Coordinates of C-alpha atoms in Angstrom, one line a residue:
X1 CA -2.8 -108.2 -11.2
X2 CA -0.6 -110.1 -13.6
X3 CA -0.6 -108.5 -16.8
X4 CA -3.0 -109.9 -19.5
X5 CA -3.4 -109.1 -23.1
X6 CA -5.8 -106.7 -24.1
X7 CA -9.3 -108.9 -25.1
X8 CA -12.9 -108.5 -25.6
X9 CA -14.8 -108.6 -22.0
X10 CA -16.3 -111.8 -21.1
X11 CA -19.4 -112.5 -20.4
X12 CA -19.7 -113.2 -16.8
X13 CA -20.9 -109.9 -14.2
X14 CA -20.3 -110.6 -10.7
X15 CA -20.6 -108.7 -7.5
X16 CA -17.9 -110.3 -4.5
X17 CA -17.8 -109.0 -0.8
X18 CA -14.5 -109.1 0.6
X19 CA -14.5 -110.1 4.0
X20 CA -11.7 -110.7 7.1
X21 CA -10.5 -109.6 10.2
X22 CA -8.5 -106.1 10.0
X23 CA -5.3 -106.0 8.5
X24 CA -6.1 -109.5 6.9
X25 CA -5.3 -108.1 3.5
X26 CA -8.3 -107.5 2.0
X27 CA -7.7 -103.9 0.7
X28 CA -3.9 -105.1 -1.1
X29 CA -6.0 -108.1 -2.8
X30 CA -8.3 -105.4 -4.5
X31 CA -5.8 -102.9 -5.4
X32 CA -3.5 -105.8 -7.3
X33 CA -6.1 -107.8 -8.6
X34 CA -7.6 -103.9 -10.2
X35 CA -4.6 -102.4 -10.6
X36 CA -4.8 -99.5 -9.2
X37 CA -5.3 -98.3 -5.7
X38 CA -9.0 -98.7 -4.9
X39 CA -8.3 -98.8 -1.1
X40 CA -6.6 -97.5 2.0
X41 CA -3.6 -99.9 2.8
X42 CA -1.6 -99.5 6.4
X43 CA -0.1 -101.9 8.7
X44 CA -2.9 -100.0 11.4
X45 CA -6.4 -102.0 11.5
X46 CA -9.8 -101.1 10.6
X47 CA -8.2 -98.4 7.6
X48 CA -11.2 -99.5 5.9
X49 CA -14.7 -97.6 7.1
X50 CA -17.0 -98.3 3.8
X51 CA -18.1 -100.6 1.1
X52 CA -15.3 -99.5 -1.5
X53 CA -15.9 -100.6 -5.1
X54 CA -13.0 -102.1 -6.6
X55 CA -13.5 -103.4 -10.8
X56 CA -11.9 -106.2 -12.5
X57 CA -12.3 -106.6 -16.0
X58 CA -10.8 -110.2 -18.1
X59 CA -11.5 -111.9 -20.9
X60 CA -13.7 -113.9 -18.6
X61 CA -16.4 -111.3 -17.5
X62 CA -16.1 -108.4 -14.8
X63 CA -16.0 -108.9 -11.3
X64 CA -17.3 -106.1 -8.8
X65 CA -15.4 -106.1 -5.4
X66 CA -16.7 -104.5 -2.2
X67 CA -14.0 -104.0 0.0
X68 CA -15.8 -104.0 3.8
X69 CA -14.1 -102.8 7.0
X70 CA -12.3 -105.3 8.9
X71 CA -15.0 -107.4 11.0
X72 CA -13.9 -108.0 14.6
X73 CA -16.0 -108.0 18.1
X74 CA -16.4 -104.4 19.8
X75 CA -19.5 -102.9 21.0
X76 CA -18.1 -99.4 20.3
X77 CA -20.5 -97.1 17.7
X78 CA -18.3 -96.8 15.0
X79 CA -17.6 -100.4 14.8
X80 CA -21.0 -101.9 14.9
X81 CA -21.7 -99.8 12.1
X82 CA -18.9 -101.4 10.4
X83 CA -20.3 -104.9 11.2
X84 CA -23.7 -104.2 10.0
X85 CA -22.0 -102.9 6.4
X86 CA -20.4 -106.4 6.0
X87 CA -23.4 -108.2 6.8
X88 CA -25.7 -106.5 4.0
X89 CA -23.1 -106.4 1.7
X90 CA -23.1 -110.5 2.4
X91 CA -26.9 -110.6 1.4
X92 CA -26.8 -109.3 -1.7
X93 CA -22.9 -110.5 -3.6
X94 CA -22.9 -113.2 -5.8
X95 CA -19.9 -115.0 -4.3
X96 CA -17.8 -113.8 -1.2
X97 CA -13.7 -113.6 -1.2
X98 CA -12.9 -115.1 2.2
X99 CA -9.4 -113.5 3.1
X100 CA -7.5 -115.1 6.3
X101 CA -4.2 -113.6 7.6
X102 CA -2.1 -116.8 7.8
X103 CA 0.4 -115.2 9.9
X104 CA -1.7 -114.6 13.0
X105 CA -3.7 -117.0 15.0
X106 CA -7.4 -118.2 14.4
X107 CA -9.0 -117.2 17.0
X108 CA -12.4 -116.4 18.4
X109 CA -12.7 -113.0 16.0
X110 CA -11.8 -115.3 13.0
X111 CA -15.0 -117.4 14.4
X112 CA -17.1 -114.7 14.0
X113 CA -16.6 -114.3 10.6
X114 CA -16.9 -117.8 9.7
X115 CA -20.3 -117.9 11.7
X116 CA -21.2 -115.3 9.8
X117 CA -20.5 -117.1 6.3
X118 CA -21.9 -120.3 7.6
X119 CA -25.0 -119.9 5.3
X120 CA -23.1 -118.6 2.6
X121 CA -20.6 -121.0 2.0
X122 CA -22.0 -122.6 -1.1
X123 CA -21.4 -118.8 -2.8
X124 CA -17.3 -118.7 -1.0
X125 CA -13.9 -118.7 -1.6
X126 CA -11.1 -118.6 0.5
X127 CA -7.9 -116.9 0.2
X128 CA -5.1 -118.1 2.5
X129 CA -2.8 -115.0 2.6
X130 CA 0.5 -113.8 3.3
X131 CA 2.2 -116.7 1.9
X132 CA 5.3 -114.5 2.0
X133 CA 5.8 -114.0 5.4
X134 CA 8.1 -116.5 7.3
X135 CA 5.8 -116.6 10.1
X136 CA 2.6 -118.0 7.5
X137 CA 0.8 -120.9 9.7
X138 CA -0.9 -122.6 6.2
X139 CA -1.8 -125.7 7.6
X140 CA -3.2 -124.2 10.8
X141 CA -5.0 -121.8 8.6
X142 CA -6.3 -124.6 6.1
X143 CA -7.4 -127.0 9.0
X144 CA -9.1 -124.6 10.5
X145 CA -11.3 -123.5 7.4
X146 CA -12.2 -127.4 6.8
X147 CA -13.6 -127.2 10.2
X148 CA -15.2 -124.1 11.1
X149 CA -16.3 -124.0 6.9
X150 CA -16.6 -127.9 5.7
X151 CA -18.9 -126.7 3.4
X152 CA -16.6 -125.0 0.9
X153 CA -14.8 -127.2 -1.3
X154 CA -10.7 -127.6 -1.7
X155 CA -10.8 -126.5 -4.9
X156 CA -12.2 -122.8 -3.5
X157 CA -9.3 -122.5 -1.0
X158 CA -6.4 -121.1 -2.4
X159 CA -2.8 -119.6 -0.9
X160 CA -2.4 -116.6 -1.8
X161 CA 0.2 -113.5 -1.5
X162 CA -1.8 -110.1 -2.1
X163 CA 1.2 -108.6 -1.9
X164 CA 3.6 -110.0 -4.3
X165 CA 1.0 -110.9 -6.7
X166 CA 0.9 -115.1 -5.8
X167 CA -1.8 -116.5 -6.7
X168 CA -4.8 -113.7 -7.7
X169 CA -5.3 -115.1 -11.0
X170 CA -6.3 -118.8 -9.7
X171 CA -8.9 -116.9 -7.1
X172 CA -10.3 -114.6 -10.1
X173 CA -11.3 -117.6 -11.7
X174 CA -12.6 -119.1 -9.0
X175 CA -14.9 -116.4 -8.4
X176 CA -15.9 -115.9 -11.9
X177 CA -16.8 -119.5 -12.0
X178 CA -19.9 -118.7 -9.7
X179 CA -20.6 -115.5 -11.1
X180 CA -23.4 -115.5 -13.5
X181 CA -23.5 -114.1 -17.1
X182 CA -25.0 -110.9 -17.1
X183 CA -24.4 -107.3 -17.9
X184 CA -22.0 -105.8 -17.0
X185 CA -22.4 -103.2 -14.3
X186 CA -19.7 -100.8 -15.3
X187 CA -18.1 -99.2 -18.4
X188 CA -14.8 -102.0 -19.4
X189 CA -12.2 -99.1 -18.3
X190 CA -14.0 -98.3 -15.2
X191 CA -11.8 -99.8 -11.9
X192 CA -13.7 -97.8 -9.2
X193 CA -17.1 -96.4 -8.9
X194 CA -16.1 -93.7 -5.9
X195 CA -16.6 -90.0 -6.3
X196 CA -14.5 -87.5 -7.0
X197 CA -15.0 -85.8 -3.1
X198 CA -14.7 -89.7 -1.7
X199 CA -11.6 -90.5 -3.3
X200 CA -9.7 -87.1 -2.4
X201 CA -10.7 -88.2 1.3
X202 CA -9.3 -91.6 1.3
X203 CA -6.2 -90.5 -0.2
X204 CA -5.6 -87.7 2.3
X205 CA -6.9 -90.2 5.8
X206 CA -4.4 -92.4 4.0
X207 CA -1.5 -90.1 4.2
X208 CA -2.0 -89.0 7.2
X209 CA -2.6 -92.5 9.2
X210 CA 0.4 -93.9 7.8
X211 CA 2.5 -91.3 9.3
X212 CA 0.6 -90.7 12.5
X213 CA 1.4 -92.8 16.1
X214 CA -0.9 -95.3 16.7
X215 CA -3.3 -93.4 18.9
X216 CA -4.6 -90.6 16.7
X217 CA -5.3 -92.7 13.0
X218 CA -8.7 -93.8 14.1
X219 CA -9.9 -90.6 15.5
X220 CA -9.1 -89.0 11.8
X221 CA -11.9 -88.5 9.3
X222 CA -11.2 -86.0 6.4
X223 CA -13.9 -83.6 5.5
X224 CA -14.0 -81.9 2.4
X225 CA -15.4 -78.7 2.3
X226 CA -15.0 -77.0 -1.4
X227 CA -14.5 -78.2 -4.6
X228 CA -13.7 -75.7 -7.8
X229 CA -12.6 -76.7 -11.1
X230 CA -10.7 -73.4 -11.7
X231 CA -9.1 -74.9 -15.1
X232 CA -10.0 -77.7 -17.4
X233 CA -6.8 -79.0 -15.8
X234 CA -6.8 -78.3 -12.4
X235 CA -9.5 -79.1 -9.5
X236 CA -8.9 -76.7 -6.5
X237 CA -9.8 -78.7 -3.2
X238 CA -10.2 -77.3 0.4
X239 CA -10.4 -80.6 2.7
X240 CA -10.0 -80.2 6.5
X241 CA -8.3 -83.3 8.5
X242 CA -10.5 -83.5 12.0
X243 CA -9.3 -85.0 15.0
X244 CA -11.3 -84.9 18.4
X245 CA -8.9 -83.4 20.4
X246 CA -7.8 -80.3 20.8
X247 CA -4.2 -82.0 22.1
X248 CA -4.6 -84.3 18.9
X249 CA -4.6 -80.9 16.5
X250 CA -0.6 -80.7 16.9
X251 CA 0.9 -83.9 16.6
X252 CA -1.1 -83.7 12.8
X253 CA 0.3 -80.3 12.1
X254 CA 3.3 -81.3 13.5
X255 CA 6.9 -78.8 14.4
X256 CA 6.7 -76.1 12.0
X257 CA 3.5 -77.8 10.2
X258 CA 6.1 -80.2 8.7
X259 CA 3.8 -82.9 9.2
X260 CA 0.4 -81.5 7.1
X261 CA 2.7 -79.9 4.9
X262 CA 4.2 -83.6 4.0
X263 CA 0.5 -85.1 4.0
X264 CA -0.8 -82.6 1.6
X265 CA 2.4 -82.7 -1.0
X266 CA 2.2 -86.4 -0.7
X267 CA -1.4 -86.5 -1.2
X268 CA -1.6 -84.2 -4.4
X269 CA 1.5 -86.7 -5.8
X270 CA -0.9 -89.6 -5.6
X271 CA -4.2 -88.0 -6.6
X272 CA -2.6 -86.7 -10.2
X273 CA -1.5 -90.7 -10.5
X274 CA -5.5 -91.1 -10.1
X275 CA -7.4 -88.2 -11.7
X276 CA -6.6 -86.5 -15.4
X277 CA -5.9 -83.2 -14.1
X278 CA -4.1 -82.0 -10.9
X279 CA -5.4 -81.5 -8.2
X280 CA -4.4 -78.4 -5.5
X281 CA -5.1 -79.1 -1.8
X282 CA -6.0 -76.3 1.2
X283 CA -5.6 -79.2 3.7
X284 CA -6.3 -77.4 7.3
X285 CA -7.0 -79.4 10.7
X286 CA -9.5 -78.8 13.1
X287 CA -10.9 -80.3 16.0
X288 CA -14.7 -81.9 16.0
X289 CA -14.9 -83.2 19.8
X290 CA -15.6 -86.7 20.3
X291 CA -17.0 -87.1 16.5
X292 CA -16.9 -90.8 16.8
X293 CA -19.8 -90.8 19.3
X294 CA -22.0 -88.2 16.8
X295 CA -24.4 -90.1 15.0
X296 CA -24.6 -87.3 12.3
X297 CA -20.7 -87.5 11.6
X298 CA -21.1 -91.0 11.1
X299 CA -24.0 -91.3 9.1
X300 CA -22.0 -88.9 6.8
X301 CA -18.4 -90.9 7.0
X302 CA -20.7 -94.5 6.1
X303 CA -22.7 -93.5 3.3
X304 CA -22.3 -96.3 1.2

């Protein structure tokens, strides 16, 4: 987000959903309006599996985002358990960002989400994003919201780049201005609420999906298996990257392990940018057949 001066804490507490298709840009608008990286961000859909917590504190109030999985129509497991993570999250926010990705067509899965938000519109913004890109359709995106949404004001649709920062501030406000004033829900330097164990994960399954072919990133979870503090400034981590196939196992060690060698040294660079002491990996790979069809694995992966 743009930098502010440093100010008392207002007194508004809100909790937003974030809510679009994959690859929308939901995950870049919470990591630049926090400031950090709170989410996974890849140019693959669906990166996103929980409810991640991202924190925004201003001299207006804080805001509490919940970054949920890209919502789109499959029957598959894994995916309706995705779904049903964006709809409760929907129940209980006090105002939902709406992100649309301007660039591609709205199409039947983008009328899913609205019908989903139809009740929920008086609690909304929208974020028209991707402003950027040459091939942003605004209008078709902003005609399309007055129909499918009529209930949601012009002054709550806003267009936006998450990327190059365009913008943020004006839907911040926005979303403070139906936040109530409350408590606020986290310490003022907080900017995620994720455990240690959850945040190691997401930074490895990043890593690795963003240098994987297309076919193997969503049959990745990361399991962590140890964690030591072996010095007050070092946490010694043993994590295990599982794929479901046994033919899957080498493309993610890749020729002469190059490939998990460059997903674990690029994975400890980033986690020493986000803990206060550094953090040693044992990344291994194994196989965990058709895990995406084992209620048990994914009761573990969506814990919210």
């Amino acid at each position: 987000m743009e930098e502010q001066e440093k100010t008392e804490i207002g007194p508004k507490s809100g909790l937003v959903t974030i809510i679009g298709r994959p690859s929308a840009g939901k995950s870049t608008f919470l990591n630049t309006a926090a400031g950090e990286q709170v989410s996974i961000v890849s140019a693959i859909p669906q990166t996103t599996r929980n409810a991640i917590k991202g924190i925004v504190n201003t001299s207006l109030g804080q805001l509490v985002f919940v970054d949920t999985p890209g919502y789109h129509d499959s029957e598959k497991k894994m995916n309706l358990k995705m779904r049903k993570i964006v709809a409760d999250q929907l129940e209980t926010s006090d105002a939902v960002l709406y992100v649309i990705d301007t660039t591609r067509k709205c199409g039947e899965e983008e009328k899913l989400i609205t019908d989903l938000l139809k009740d929920y519109q008086t609690k909304t913004v929208v974020a028209l994003n991707k402003i950027d890109e040459k091939s942003s359709r605004m209008d078709d995106g902003k005609s399309f919201v007055r129909t499918e949404l009529d209930g949601i004001p012009e002054e709550r649709i806003f267009e936006i780049s998450a990327k190059d920062d365009k913008g943020i501030n004006e839907v911040l406000k926005s979303l403070y201005e139906l936040s109530p004033e409350g408590p606020h829900l986290y310490p003022d330097d907080f900017y995620t609420d994720q455990e240690v164990d959850f945040r190691i994960a997401e930074v490895v399954r990043g890593e690795a999906i963003n240098r994987l072919e297309q076919e193997i990133p969503h049959a990745i979870y990361v399991k962590i298996a140890d964690l030591e503090m072996k010095k007050p400034n070092l946490l010694w981590c043993r994590a295990f990257l599982c794929v479901e196939k046994e033919s899957q196992k080498g493309i993610v060690i890749g020729k002469g392990a190059q490939m998990i060698k460059a997903i674990r040294v690029e994975s400890m660079k980033k986690l020493r940018k986000i803990f206060p002491y550094r953090v040693d990996l044992d990344l291994q790979v194994k196989v965990d057949k058709n895990w995406r069809q084992k209620d048990v694995v994914l009761d573990k992966i969506f814990k919210n």
